[in-house]
Amino acid sequence: MSKIFIDPGHGGHDSGAVGKRSKEKDNVLKVGLNLKALLESYGHTVKLSRSTDVFIALSERAQMANRWGADYFVSLHNNSATSDASGFETFIYNGNVSSSTTKLQAAIHNAISKEIGIRDRGMKRESLAVLRESSMPAVLIEYAFISNTVDETILINQVEKLAQLTAKGIVAQAGIVKPTAPTPGATQKEEPKLYKPSASAILNSTATVLKRLEQKVDNPLDPQWREKLLKGELTESDAIGLLYVAIDRGHIVGKAE
Ligand SMILES: [Zn+2]
Protein backbone atom coordinates (compact mmCIF):
# COMPACT_ATOMS: atom_id res chain seq x y z
CA MET A 1 0.00 0.00 0.00
CA SER A 2 1.28 3.46 -0.88
CA LYS A 3 0.25 6.88 0.41
CA ILE A 4 -0.59 8.91 -2.67
CA PHE A 5 -1.12 12.67 -2.47
CA ILE A 6 -3.26 14.05 -5.30
CA ASP A 7 -3.20 17.79 -5.83
CA PRO A 8 -5.94 19.28 -8.01
CA GLY A 9 -4.42 22.68 -8.92
CA HIS A 10 -5.82 26.13 -8.06
CA GLY A 11 -9.25 26.60 -6.39
CA GLY A 12 -11.34 29.31 -4.76
CA HIS A 13 -10.43 32.81 -6.03
CA ASP A 14 -7.69 31.22 -8.16
CA SER A 15 -9.52 29.78 -11.17
CA GLY A 16 -6.32 28.75 -12.90
CA ALA A 17 -6.59 29.00 -16.66
CA VAL A 18 -10.02 29.79 -18.06
CA GLY A 19 -11.37 28.36 -21.31
CA LYS A 20 -14.42 29.19 -23.37
CA ARG A 21 -16.55 26.61 -21.59
CA SER A 22 -14.75 25.67 -18.36
CA LYS A 23 -12.26 26.64 -15.67
CA GLU A 24 -9.08 24.75 -14.84
CA LYS A 25 -9.89 24.60 -11.10
CA ASP A 26 -13.17 22.74 -11.81
CA ASN A 27 -11.80 20.38 -14.49
CA VAL A 28 -8.88 19.19 -12.35
CA LEU A 29 -11.00 18.80 -9.20
CA LYS A 30 -13.33 16.40 -11.06
CA VAL A 31 -10.37 14.33 -12.27
CA GLY A 32 -8.88 14.39 -8.75
CA LEU A 33 -12.06 13.07 -7.10
CA ASN A 34 -12.32 10.25 -9.66
CA LEU A 35 -8.64 9.47 -9.34
CA LYS A 36 -8.90 9.19 -5.54
CA ALA A 37 -11.67 6.57 -5.83
CA LEU A 38 -9.73 4.60 -8.45
CA LEU A 39 -6.48 4.52 -6.48
CA GLU A 40 -8.37 3.50 -3.32
CA SER A 41 -9.97 0.65 -5.27
CA TYR A 42 -6.42 -0.50 -6.07
CA GLY A 43 -5.72 -0.62 -2.33
CA HIS A 44 -3.82 2.65 -1.86
CA THR A 45 -4.42 5.43 0.66
CA VAL A 46 -5.14 8.74 -0.99
CA LYS A 47 -5.21 12.31 0.32
CA LEU A 48 -6.39 15.25 -1.77
CA SER A 49 -4.96 18.75 -1.29
CA ARG A 50 -8.56 19.90 -1.78
CA SER A 51 -11.86 18.11 -2.41
CA THR A 52 -13.87 21.33 -2.76
CA ASP A 53 -13.50 24.70 -4.45
CA VAL A 54 -11.06 26.28 -1.96
CA PHE A 55 -7.79 28.15 -2.37
CA ILE A 56 -4.60 26.59 -0.99
CA ALA A 57 -1.18 28.20 -1.47
CA LEU A 58 1.42 26.25 -3.47
CA SER A 59 3.87 25.79 -0.57
CA GLU A 60 1.06 24.63 1.69
CA ARG A 61 0.17 21.88 -0.82
CA ALA A 62 3.74 20.56 -0.69
CA GLN A 63 3.81 20.86 3.12
CA MET A 64 0.53 18.93 3.45
CA ALA A 65 2.08 16.03 1.51
CA ASN A 66 5.34 16.23 3.50
CA ARG A 67 3.54 16.25 6.87
CA TRP A 68 1.37 13.31 5.85
CA GLY A 69 4.45 11.37 4.72
CA ALA A 70 3.17 10.75 1.21
CA ASP A 71 5.02 8.25 -0.97
CA TYR A 72 4.00 9.99 -4.19
CA PHE A 73 2.77 13.48 -5.12
CA VAL A 74 0.76 14.06 -8.31
CA SER A 75 -0.45 17.54 -9.25
CA LEU A 76 -3.25 17.98 -11.81
CA HIS A 77 -3.42 20.97 -14.18
CA ASN A 78 -4.75 22.30 -17.48
CA ASN A 79 -2.41 24.15 -19.81
CA SER A 80 -3.10 27.49 -21.48
CA ALA A 81 -1.53 29.51 -24.30
CA THR A 82 -2.66 30.72 -27.73
CA SER A 83 -5.69 28.96 -29.23
CA ASP A 84 -3.58 26.87 -31.62
CA ALA A 85 -1.40 25.34 -28.86
CA SER A 86 -2.41 21.75 -28.09
CA GLY A 87 -1.12 18.63 -26.39
CA PHE A 88 -0.19 16.79 -23.24
CA GLU A 89 2.94 17.15 -21.08
CA THR A 90 4.30 16.26 -17.64
CA PHE A 91 6.83 17.93 -15.34
CA ILE A 92 9.25 16.94 -12.62
CA TYR A 93 11.63 19.20 -10.68
CA ASN A 94 14.65 20.35 -12.69
CA GLY A 95 17.07 19.96 -9.75
CA ASN A 96 18.29 16.71 -8.19
CA VAL A 97 15.58 14.06 -8.23
CA SER A 98 15.51 10.39 -7.27
CA SER A 99 15.23 7.66 -9.87
CA SER A 100 11.72 6.96 -8.49
CA THR A 101 10.78 10.47 -9.59
CA THR A 102 11.85 9.92 -13.20
CA LYS A 103 10.22 6.47 -13.15
CA LEU A 104 6.95 7.90 -11.83
CA GLN A 105 7.00 10.58 -14.53
CA ALA A 106 7.64 8.00 -17.26
CA ALA A 107 4.91 5.68 -15.93
CA ILE A 108 2.27 8.43 -15.77
CA HIS A 109 3.40 10.06 -19.01
CA ASN A 110 3.34 6.86 -21.05
CA ALA A 111 -0.03 5.71 -19.72
CA ILE A 112 -1.68 9.02 -20.66
CA SER A 113 0.17 10.01 -23.86
CA LYS A 114 -0.68 6.73 -25.59
CA GLU A 115 -4.42 7.11 -25.07
CA ILE A 116 -5.28 10.79 -24.72
CA GLY A 117 -5.42 11.37 -28.49
CA ILE A 118 -3.56 14.69 -28.65
CA ARG A 119 0.08 15.65 -29.32
CA ASP A 120 2.72 14.39 -26.89
CA ARG A 121 4.71 17.50 -25.93
CA GLY A 122 7.11 15.43 -23.88
CA MET A 123 8.44 14.81 -20.36
CA LYS A 124 9.75 18.11 -19.06
CA ARG A 125 11.57 19.53 -16.04
CA GLU A 126 10.96 22.85 -14.34
CA SER A 127 11.37 24.49 -10.94
CA LEU A 128 7.69 24.52 -9.96
CA ALA A 129 6.97 25.12 -6.24
CA VAL A 130 4.93 21.97 -5.60
CA LEU A 131 7.63 19.83 -7.26
CA ARG A 132 10.55 21.63 -5.61
CA GLU A 133 9.13 21.74 -2.09
CA SER A 134 7.63 18.26 -1.82
CA SER A 135 10.03 15.68 -0.43
CA MET A 136 8.71 12.59 -2.26
CA PRO A 137 8.64 11.69 -5.98
CA ALA A 138 6.44 14.39 -7.52
CA VAL A 139 4.93 14.79 -10.98
CA LEU A 140 2.82 17.63 -12.37
CA ILE A 141 0.45 16.79 -15.22
CA GLU A 142 -0.71 19.32 -17.83
CA TYR A 143 -3.45 17.23 -19.42
CA ALA A 144 -4.33 19.51 -22.34
CA PHE A 145 -4.81 23.17 -23.32
CA ILE A 146 -8.00 24.73 -21.99
CA SER A 147 -7.33 27.56 -24.49
CA ASN A 148 -7.75 25.15 -27.43
CA THR A 149 -11.27 24.10 -28.49
CA VAL A 150 -10.43 20.43 -29.16
CA ASP A 151 -8.29 20.05 -26.04
CA GLU A 152 -10.94 21.70 -23.86
CA THR A 153 -13.53 19.17 -25.03
CA ILE A 154 -11.27 16.40 -23.68
CA LEU A 155 -10.87 18.25 -20.37
CA ILE A 156 -14.64 18.64 -20.02
CA ASN A 157 -15.99 15.38 -21.49
CA GLN A 158 -13.33 12.82 -20.64
CA VAL A 159 -12.91 13.30 -16.90
CA GLU A 160 -13.27 9.57 -16.12
CA LYS A 161 -10.90 8.55 -18.88
CA LEU A 162 -8.25 11.04 -17.70
CA ALA A 163 -8.60 9.71 -14.15
CA GLN A 164 -8.34 6.11 -15.34
CA LEU A 165 -5.22 6.77 -17.44
CA THR A 166 -3.60 8.66 -14.57
CA ALA A 167 -4.43 5.86 -12.13
CA LYS A 168 -3.01 3.33 -14.60
CA GLY A 169 0.25 5.28 -14.75
CA ILE A 170 0.51 5.70 -10.97
CA VAL A 171 -0.10 2.01 -10.25
CA ALA A 172 2.46 1.08 -12.90
CA GLN A 173 4.90 2.57 -10.39
CA ALA A 174 3.12 2.14 -7.04
CA GLY A 175 1.69 -1.31 -7.77
CA ILE A 176 -1.78 -2.72 -7.18
CA VAL A 177 -2.60 -3.97 -3.71
CA LYS A 178 -6.09 -5.30 -4.46
CA PRO A 179 -5.98 -6.44 -8.09
CA THR A 180 -9.51 -7.83 -8.03
CA ALA A 181 -11.14 -4.71 -6.61
CA PRO A 182 -13.86 -3.30 -8.87
CA THR A 183 -12.87 -0.11 -10.63
CA PRO A 184 -15.40 2.65 -9.96
CA GLY A 185 -16.32 4.49 -13.10
CA ALA A 186 -14.91 1.78 -15.34
CA THR A 187 -17.25 -0.28 -17.46
CA GLN A 188 -17.76 -3.59 -15.76
CA LYS A 189 -16.84 -6.35 -18.17
CA GLU A 190 -18.52 -9.70 -17.66
CA GLU A 191 -16.23 -12.69 -17.70
CA PRO A 192 -17.06 -14.85 -20.72
CA LYS A 193 -18.64 -18.20 -19.80
CA LEU A 194 -16.53 -21.19 -20.78
CA TYR A 195 -17.98 -24.06 -22.77
CA LYS A 196 -17.87 -26.97 -20.33
CA PRO A 197 -19.50 -30.14 -21.64
CA SER A 198 -21.13 -32.05 -18.77
CA ALA A 199 -19.88 -35.45 -19.95
CA SER A 200 -16.57 -36.53 -21.49
CA ALA A 201 -18.50 -38.21 -24.31
CA ILE A 202 -19.86 -34.81 -25.38
CA LEU A 203 -16.40 -33.27 -25.16
CA ASN A 204 -14.96 -36.09 -27.29
CA SER A 205 -17.73 -35.79 -29.89
CA THR A 206 -17.24 -32.02 -30.07
CA ALA A 207 -13.51 -32.50 -30.55
CA THR A 208 -14.12 -35.15 -33.24
CA VAL A 209 -16.48 -32.84 -35.15
CA LEU A 210 -14.01 -29.95 -34.96
CA LYS A 211 -11.22 -32.27 -36.17
CA ARG A 212 -13.35 -33.29 -39.17
CA LEU A 213 -13.93 -29.62 -39.98
CA GLU A 214 -10.17 -29.08 -39.87
CA GLN A 215 -9.73 -31.81 -42.49
CA LYS A 216 -12.16 -30.28 -44.99
CA VAL A 217 -10.39 -29.48 -48.26
CA ASP A 218 -12.25 -26.25 -48.85
CA ASN A 219 -12.27 -23.76 -46.01
CA PRO A 220 -10.73 -25.95 -43.27
CA LEU A 221 -11.33 -24.87 -39.67
CA ASP A 222 -8.43 -23.33 -37.73
CA PRO A 223 -7.07 -25.98 -35.28
CA GLN A 224 -6.92 -23.32 -32.54
CA TRP A 225 -10.61 -23.92 -31.75
CA ARG A 226 -10.10 -27.61 -30.96
CA GLU A 227 -7.00 -26.72 -28.94
CA LYS A 228 -9.03 -24.19 -26.96
CA LEU A 229 -11.76 -26.77 -26.39
CA LEU A 230 -9.29 -29.36 -25.11
CA LYS A 231 -7.62 -26.81 -22.83
CA GLY A 232 -11.05 -25.80 -21.45
CA GLU A 233 -10.62 -22.27 -22.86
CA LEU A 234 -13.40 -22.32 -25.45
CA THR A 235 -16.19 -19.93 -24.49
CA GLU A 236 -19.89 -20.67 -24.90
CA SER A 237 -20.24 -17.90 -27.43
CA ASP A 238 -17.30 -19.33 -29.46
CA ALA A 239 -18.99 -22.75 -29.38
CA ILE A 240 -22.23 -21.30 -30.73
CA GLY A 241 -20.25 -19.33 -33.33
CA LEU A 242 -18.49 -22.52 -34.49
CA LEU A 243 -21.84 -24.21 -34.94
CA TYR A 244 -22.94 -21.40 -37.26
CA VAL A 245 -19.62 -21.56 -39.15
CA ALA A 246 -20.22 -25.27 -39.72
CA ILE A 247 -23.79 -24.64 -40.92
CA ASP A 248 -22.68 -21.75 -43.14
CA ARG A 249 -20.02 -23.86 -44.83
CA GLY A 250 -22.57 -26.57 -45.55
CA HIS A 251 -21.02 -29.08 -43.16
CA ILE A 252 -24.26 -29.54 -41.29
CA VAL A 253 -27.25 -30.27 -43.46
CA GLY A 254 -30.65 -31.17 -42.11
CA LYS A 255 -32.44 -34.27 -43.34
CA ALA A 256 -34.85 -33.61 -46.17
CA GLU A 257 -38.49 -34.18 -45.29
ZN1 LIG B 1 -2.52 25.18 -13.40
JSON list of N, CA, C and O in Angstrom, two decimals, residues 26-60:
[
{"chain": "A", "resi": 26, "resn": "ASP", "atom": "N", "xyz": [-12.05, 23.69, -11.84]},
{"chain": "A", "resi": 26, "resn": "ASP", "atom": "CA", "xyz": [-13.17, 22.74, -11.81]},
{"chain": "A", "resi": 26, "resn": "ASP", "atom": "C", "xyz": [-12.81, 21.44, -12.53]},
{"chain": "A", "resi": 26, "resn": "ASP", "atom": "O", "xyz": [-13.10, 20.35, -12.04]},
{"chain": "A", "resi": 27, "resn": "ASN", "atom": "N", "xyz": [-12.17, 21.57, -13.70]},
{"chain": "A", "resi": 27, "resn": "ASN", "atom": "CA", "xyz": [-11.80, 20.38, -14.49]},
{"chain": "A", "resi": 27, "resn": "ASN", "atom": "C", "xyz": [-10.88, 19.46, -13.69]},
{"chain": "A", "resi": 27, "resn": "ASN", "atom": "O", "xyz": [-11.08, 18.24, -13.66]},
{"chain": "A", "resi": 28, "resn": "VAL", "atom": "N", "xyz": [-9.86, 20.04, -13.04]},
{"chain": "A", "resi": 28, "resn": "VAL", "atom": "CA", "xyz": [-8.88, 19.19, -12.35]},
{"chain": "A", "resi": 28, "resn": "VAL", "atom": "C", "xyz": [-9.44, 18.61, -11.05]},
{"chain": "A", "resi": 28, "resn": "VAL", "atom": "O", "xyz": [-9.06, 17.52, -10.64]},
{"chain": "A", "resi": 29, "resn": "LEU", "atom": "N", "xyz": [-10.39, 19.34, -10.42]},
{"chain": "A", "resi": 29, "resn": "LEU", "atom": "CA", "xyz": [-11.00, 18.80, -9.20]},
{"chain": "A", "resi": 29, "resn": "LEU", "atom": "C", "xyz": [-11.80, 17.54, -9.53]},
{"chain": "A", "resi": 29, "resn": "LEU", "atom": "O", "xyz": [-11.74, 16.54, -8.81]},
{"chain": "A", "resi": 30, "resn": "LYS", "atom": "N", "xyz": [-12.55, 17.58, -10.65]},
{"chain": "A", "resi": 30, "resn": "LYS", "atom": "CA", "xyz": [-13.33, 16.40, -11.06]},
{"chain": "A", "resi": 30, "resn": "LYS", "atom": "C", "xyz": [-12.42, 15.20, -11.31]},
{"chain": "A", "resi": 30, "resn": "LYS", "atom": "O", "xyz": [-12.71, 14.09, -10.88]},
{"chain": "A", "resi": 31, "resn": "VAL", "atom": "N", "xyz": [-11.31, 15.43, -12.01]},
{"chain": "A", "resi": 31, "resn": "VAL", "atom": "CA", "xyz": [-10.37, 14.33, -12.27]},
{"chain": "A", "resi": 31, "resn": "VAL", "atom": "C", "xyz": [-9.81, 13.82, -10.94]},
{"chain": "A", "resi": 31, "resn": "VAL", "atom": "O", "xyz": [-9.72, 12.62, -10.70]},
{"chain": "A", "resi": 32, "resn": "GLY", "atom": "N", "xyz": [-9.46, 14.76, -10.04]},
{"chain": "A", "resi": 32, "resn": "GLY", "atom": "CA", "xyz": [-8.88, 14.39, -8.75]},
{"chain": "A", "resi": 32, "resn": "GLY", "atom": "C", "xyz": [-9.81, 13.50, -7.92]},
{"chain": "A", "resi": 32, "resn": "GLY", "atom": "O", "xyz": [-9.38, 12.51, -7.33]},
{"chain": "A", "resi": 33, "resn": "LEU", "atom": "N", "xyz": [-11.09, 13.85, -7.88]},
{"chain": "A", "resi": 33, "resn": "LEU", "atom": "CA", "xyz": [-12.06, 13.07, -7.10]},
{"chain": "A", "resi": 33, "resn": "LEU", "atom": "C", "xyz": [-12.20, 11.66, -7.68]},
{"chain": "A", "resi": 33, "resn": "LEU", "atom": "O", "xyz": [-12.25, 10.67, -6.94]},
{"chain": "A", "resi": 34, "resn": "ASN", "atom": "N", "xyz": [-12.26, 11.56, -9.00]},
{"chain": "A", "resi": 34, "resn": "ASN", "atom": "CA", "xyz": [-12.32, 10.25, -9.66]},
{"chain": "A", "resi": 34, "resn": "ASN", "atom": "C", "xyz": [-11.06, 9.43, -9.41]},
{"chain": "A", "resi": 34, "resn": "ASN", "atom": "O", "xyz": [-11.11, 8.23, -9.16]},
{"chain": "A", "resi": 35, "resn": "LEU", "atom": "N", "xyz": [-9.94, 10.12, -9.51]},
{"chain": "A", "resi": 35, "resn": "LEU", "atom": "CA", "xyz": [-8.64, 9.47, -9.34]},
{"chain": "A", "resi": 35, "resn": "LEU", "atom": "C", "xyz": [-8.49, 8.90, -7.93]},
{"chain": "A", "resi": 35, "resn": "LEU", "atom": "O", "xyz": [-7.97, 7.80, -7.74]},
{"chain": "A", "resi": 36, "resn": "LYS", "atom": "N", "xyz": [-8.97, 9.65, -6.93]},
{"chain": "A", "resi": 36, "resn": "LYS", "atom": "CA", "xyz": [-8.90, 9.19, -5.54]},
{"chain": "A", "resi": 36, "resn": "LYS", "atom": "C", "xyz": [-9.64, 7.85, -5.40]},
{"chain": "A", "resi": 36, "resn": "LYS", "atom": "O", "xyz": [-9.11, 6.88, -4.85]},
{"chain": "A", "resi": 37, "resn": "ALA", "atom": "N", "xyz": [-10.87, 7.80, -5.93]},
{"chain": "A", "resi": 37, "resn": "ALA", "atom": "CA", "xyz": [-11.67, 6.57, -5.83]},
{"chain": "A", "resi": 37, "resn": "ALA", "atom": "C", "xyz": [-10.98, 5.40, -6.53]},
{"chain": "A", "resi": 37, "resn": "ALA", "atom": "O", "xyz": [-10.96, 4.28, -6.01]},
{"chain": "A", "resi": 38, "resn": "LEU", "atom": "N", "xyz": [-10.39, 5.67, -7.69]},
{"chain": "A", "resi": 38, "resn": "LEU", "atom": "CA", "xyz": [-9.73, 4.60, -8.45]},
{"chain": "A", "resi": 38, "resn": "LEU", "atom": "C", "xyz": [-8.53, 4.05, -7.69]},
{"chain": "A", "resi": 38, "resn": "LEU", "atom": "O", "xyz": [-8.36, 2.84, -7.55]},
{"chain": "A", "resi": 39, "resn": "LEU", "atom": "N", "xyz": [-7.69, 4.96, -7.19]},
{"chain": "A", "resi": 39, "resn": "LEU", "atom": "CA", "xyz": [-6.48, 4.52, -6.48]},
{"chain": "A", "resi": 39, "resn": "LEU", "atom": "C", "xyz": [-6.84, 3.77, -5.20]},
{"chain": "A", "resi": 39, "resn": "LEU", "atom": "O", "xyz": [-6.18, 2.80, -4.83]},
{"chain": "A", "resi": 40, "resn": "GLU", "atom": "N", "xyz": [-7.92, 4.21, -4.53]},
{"chain": "A", "resi": 40, "resn": "GLU", "atom": "CA", "xyz": [-8.37, 3.50, -3.32]},
{"chain": "A", "resi": 40, "resn": "GLU", "atom": "C", "xyz": [-8.85, 2.10, -3.69]},
{"chain": "A", "resi": 40, "resn": "GLU", "atom": "O", "xyz": [-8.63, 1.15, -2.94]},
{"chain": "A", "resi": 41, "resn": "SER", "atom": "N", "xyz": [-9.50, 1.98, -4.85]},
{"chain": "A", "resi": 41, "resn": "SER", "atom": "CA", "xyz": [-9.97, 0.65, -5.27]},
{"chain": "A", "resi": 41, "resn": "SER", "atom": "C", "xyz": [-8.79, -0.27, -5.57]},
{"chain": "A", "resi": 41, "resn": "SER", "atom": "O", "xyz": [-8.92, -1.48, -5.55]},
{"chain": "A", "resi": 42, "resn": "TYR", "atom": "N", "xyz": [-7.63, 0.31, -5.85]},
{"chain": "A", "resi": 42, "resn": "TYR", "atom": "CA", "xyz": [-6.42, -0.50, -6.07]},
{"chain": "A", "resi": 42, "resn": "TYR", "atom": "C", "xyz": [-5.69, -0.77, -4.74]},
{"chain": "A", "resi": 42, "resn": "TYR", "atom": "O", "xyz": [-4.61, -1.33, -4.73]},
{"chain": "A", "resi": 43, "resn": "GLY", "atom": "N", "xyz": [-6.28, -0.31, -3.63]},
{"chain": "A", "resi": 43, "resn": "GLY", "atom": "CA", "xyz": [-5.72, -0.62, -2.33]},
{"chain": "A", "resi": 43, "resn": "GLY", "atom": "C", "xyz": [-4.78, 0.42, -1.76]},
{"chain": "A", "resi": 43, "resn": "GLY", "atom": "O", "xyz": [-4.10, 0.18, -0.76]},
{"chain": "A", "resi": 44, "resn": "HIS", "atom": "N", "xyz": [-4.72, 1.61, -2.36]},
{"chain": "A", "resi": 44, "resn": "HIS", "atom": "CA", "xyz": [-3.82, 2.65, -1.86]},
{"chain": "A", "resi": 44, "resn": "HIS", "atom": "C", "xyz": [-4.58, 3.64, -0.97]},
{"chain": "A", "resi": 44, "resn": "HIS", "atom": "O", "xyz": [-5.81, 3.73, -1.03]},
{"chain": "A", "resi": 45, "resn": "THR", "atom": "N", "xyz": [-3.83, 4.37, -0.15]},
{"chain": "A", "resi": 45, "resn": "THR", "atom": "CA", "xyz": [-4.42, 5.43, 0.66]},
{"chain": "A", "resi": 45, "resn": "THR", "atom": "C", "xyz": [-4.18, 6.75, -0.06]},
{"chain": "A", "resi": 45, "resn": "THR", "atom": "O", "xyz": [-3.07, 7.02, -0.50]},
{"chain": "A", "resi": 46, "resn": "VAL", "atom": "N", "xyz": [-5.24, 7.53, -0.18]},
{"chain": "A", "resi": 46, "resn": "VAL", "atom": "CA", "xyz": [-5.14, 8.74, -0.99]},
{"chain": "A", "resi": 46, "resn": "VAL", "atom": "C", "xyz": [-5.58, 9.95, -0.17]},
{"chain": "A", "resi": 46, "resn": "VAL", "atom": "O", "xyz": [-6.56, 9.91, 0.56]},
{"chain": "A", "resi": 47, "resn": "LYS", "atom": "N", "xyz": [-4.82, 11.04, -0.29]},
{"chain": "A", "resi": 47, "resn": "LYS", "atom": "CA", "xyz": [-5.21, 12.31, 0.32]},
{"chain": "A", "resi": 47, "resn": "LYS", "atom": "C", "xyz": [-5.23, 13.36, -0.79]},
{"chain": "A", "resi": 47, "resn": "LYS", "atom": "O", "xyz": [-4.32, 13.41, -1.61]},
{"chain": "A", "resi": 48, "resn": "LEU", "atom": "N", "xyz": [-6.28, 14.17, -0.79]},
{"chain": "A", "resi": 48, "resn": "LEU", "atom": "CA", "xyz": [-6.39, 15.25, -1.77]},
{"chain": "A", "resi": 48, "resn": "LEU", "atom": "C", "xyz": [-5.97, 16.56, -1.10]},
{"chain": "A", "resi": 48, "resn": "LEU", "atom": "O", "xyz": [-6.28, 16.78, 0.07]},
{"chain": "A", "resi": 49, "resn": "SER", "atom": "N", "xyz": [-5.29, 17.43, -1.85]},
{"chain": "A", "resi": 49, "resn": "SER", "atom": "CA", "xyz": [-4.96, 18.75, -1.29]},
{"chain": "A", "resi": 49, "resn": "SER", "atom": "C", "xyz": [-6.25, 19.53, -1.08]},
{"chain": "A", "resi": 49, "resn": "SER", "atom": "O", "xyz": [-6.38, 20.32, -0.15]},
{"chain": "A", "resi": 50, "resn": "ARG", "atom": "N", "xyz": [-7.24, 19.30, -1.96]},
{"chain": "A", "resi": 50, "resn": "ARG", "atom": "CA", "xyz": [-8.56, 19.90, -1.78]},
{"chain": "A", "resi": 50, "resn": "ARG", "atom": "C", "xyz": [-9.60, 19.01, -2.45]},
{"chain": "A", "resi": 50, "resn": "ARG", "atom": "O", "xyz": [-9.34, 18.40, -3.50]},
{"chain": "A", "resi": 51, "resn": "SER", "atom": "N", "xyz": [-10.77, 18.90, -1.82]},
{"chain": "A", "resi": 51, "resn": "SER", "atom": "CA", "xyz": [-11.86, 18.11, -2.41]},
{"chain": "A", "resi": 51, "resn": "SER", "atom": "C", "xyz": [-13.03, 19.03, -2.71]},
{"chain": "A", "resi": 51, "resn": "SER", "atom": "O", "xyz": [-14.09, 18.58, -3.12]},
{"chain": "A", "resi": 52, "resn": "THR", "atom": "N", "xyz": [-12.84, 20.34, -2.47]},
{"chain": "A", "resi": 52, "resn": "THR", "atom": "CA", "xyz": [-13.87, 21.33, -2.76]},
{"chain": "A", "resi": 52, "resn": "THR", "atom": "C", "xyz": [-13.20, 22.53, -3.44]},
{"chain": "A", "resi": 52, "resn": "THR", "atom": "O", "xyz": [-11.99, 22.53, -3.64]},
{"chain": "A", "resi": 53, "resn": "ASP", "atom": "N", "xyz": [-14.00, 23.53, -3.74]},
{"chain": "A", "resi": 53, "resn": "ASP", "atom": "CA", "xyz": [-13.50, 24.70, -4.45]},
{"chain": "A", "resi": 53, "resn": "ASP", "atom": "C", "xyz": [-12.90, 25.71, -3.47]},
{"chain": "A", "resi": 53, "resn": "ASP", "atom": "O", "xyz": [-13.47, 26.75, -3.19]},
{"chain": "A", "resi": 54, "resn": "VAL", "atom": "N", "xyz": [-11.73, 25.37, -2.91]},
{"chain": "A", "resi": 54, "resn": "VAL", "atom": "CA", "xyz": [-11.06, 26.28, -1.96]},
{"chain": "A", "resi": 54, "resn": "VAL", "atom": "C", "xyz": [-9.65, 26.60, -2.45]},
{"chain": "A", "resi": 54, "resn": "VAL", "atom": "O", "xyz": [-9.05, 25.83, -3.18]},
{"chain": "A", "resi": 55, "resn": "PHE", "atom": "N", "xyz": [-9.15, 27.75, -2.00]},
{"chain": "A", "resi": 55, "resn": "PHE", "atom": "CA", "xyz": [-7.79, 28.15, -2.37]},
{"chain": "A", "resi": 55, "resn": "PHE", "atom": "C", "xyz": [-6.79, 27.60, -1.37]},
{"chain": "A", "resi": 55, "resn": "PHE", "atom": "O", "xyz": [-6.98, 27.70, -0.16]},
{"chain": "A", "resi": 56, "resn": "ILE", "atom": "N", "xyz": [-5.71, 27.02, -1.85]},
{"chain": "A", "resi": 56, "resn": "ILE", "atom": "CA", "xyz": [-4.60, 26.59, -0.99]},
{"chain": "A", "resi": 56, "resn": "ILE", "atom": "C", "xyz": [-3.31, 27.06, -1.67]},
{"chain": "A", "resi": 56, "resn": "ILE", "atom": "O", "xyz": [-3.14, 26.85, -2.88]},
{"chain": "A", "resi": 57, "resn": "ALA", "atom": "N", "xyz": [-2.43, 27.69, -0.90]},
{"chain": "A", "resi": 57, "resn": "ALA", "atom": "CA", "xyz": [-1.18, 28.20, -1.47]},
{"chain": "A", "resi": 57, "resn": "ALA", "atom": "C", "xyz": [-0.29, 27.03, -1.92]},
{"chain": "A", "resi": 57, "resn": "ALA", "atom": "O", "xyz": [-0.39, 25.92, -1.39]},
{"chain": "A", "resi": 58, "resn": "LEU", "atom": "N", "xyz": [0.58, 27.30, -2.89]},
{"chain": "A", "resi": 58, "resn": "LEU", "atom": "CA", "xyz": [1.42, 26.25, -3.47]},
{"chain": "A", "resi": 58, "resn": "LEU", "atom": "C", "xyz": [2.29, 25.56, -2.41]},
{"chain": "A", "resi": 58, "resn": "LEU", "atom": "O", "xyz": [2.35, 24.33, -2.36]},
{"chain": "A", "resi": 59, "resn": "SER", "atom": "N", "xyz": [2.97, 26.38, -1.57]},
{"chain": "A", "resi": 59, "resn": "SER", "atom": "CA", "xyz": [3.87, 25.79, -0.57]},
{"chain": "A", "resi": 59, "resn": "SER", "atom": "C", "xyz": [3.09, 24.93, 0.42]},
{"chain": "A", "resi": 59, "resn": "SER", "atom": "O", "xyz": [3.58, 23.89, 0.87]},
{"chain": "A", "resi": 60, "resn": "GLU", "atom": "N", "xyz": [1.88, 25.38, 0.75]},
{"chain": "A", "resi": 60, "resn": "GLU", "atom": "CA", "xyz": [1.06, 24.63, 1.69]},
{"chain": "A", "resi": 60, "resn": "GLU", "atom": "C", "xyz": [0.70, 23.24, 1.13]},
{"chain": "A", "resi": 60, "resn": "GLU", "atom": "O", "xyz": [0.65, 22.25, 1.85]}
]
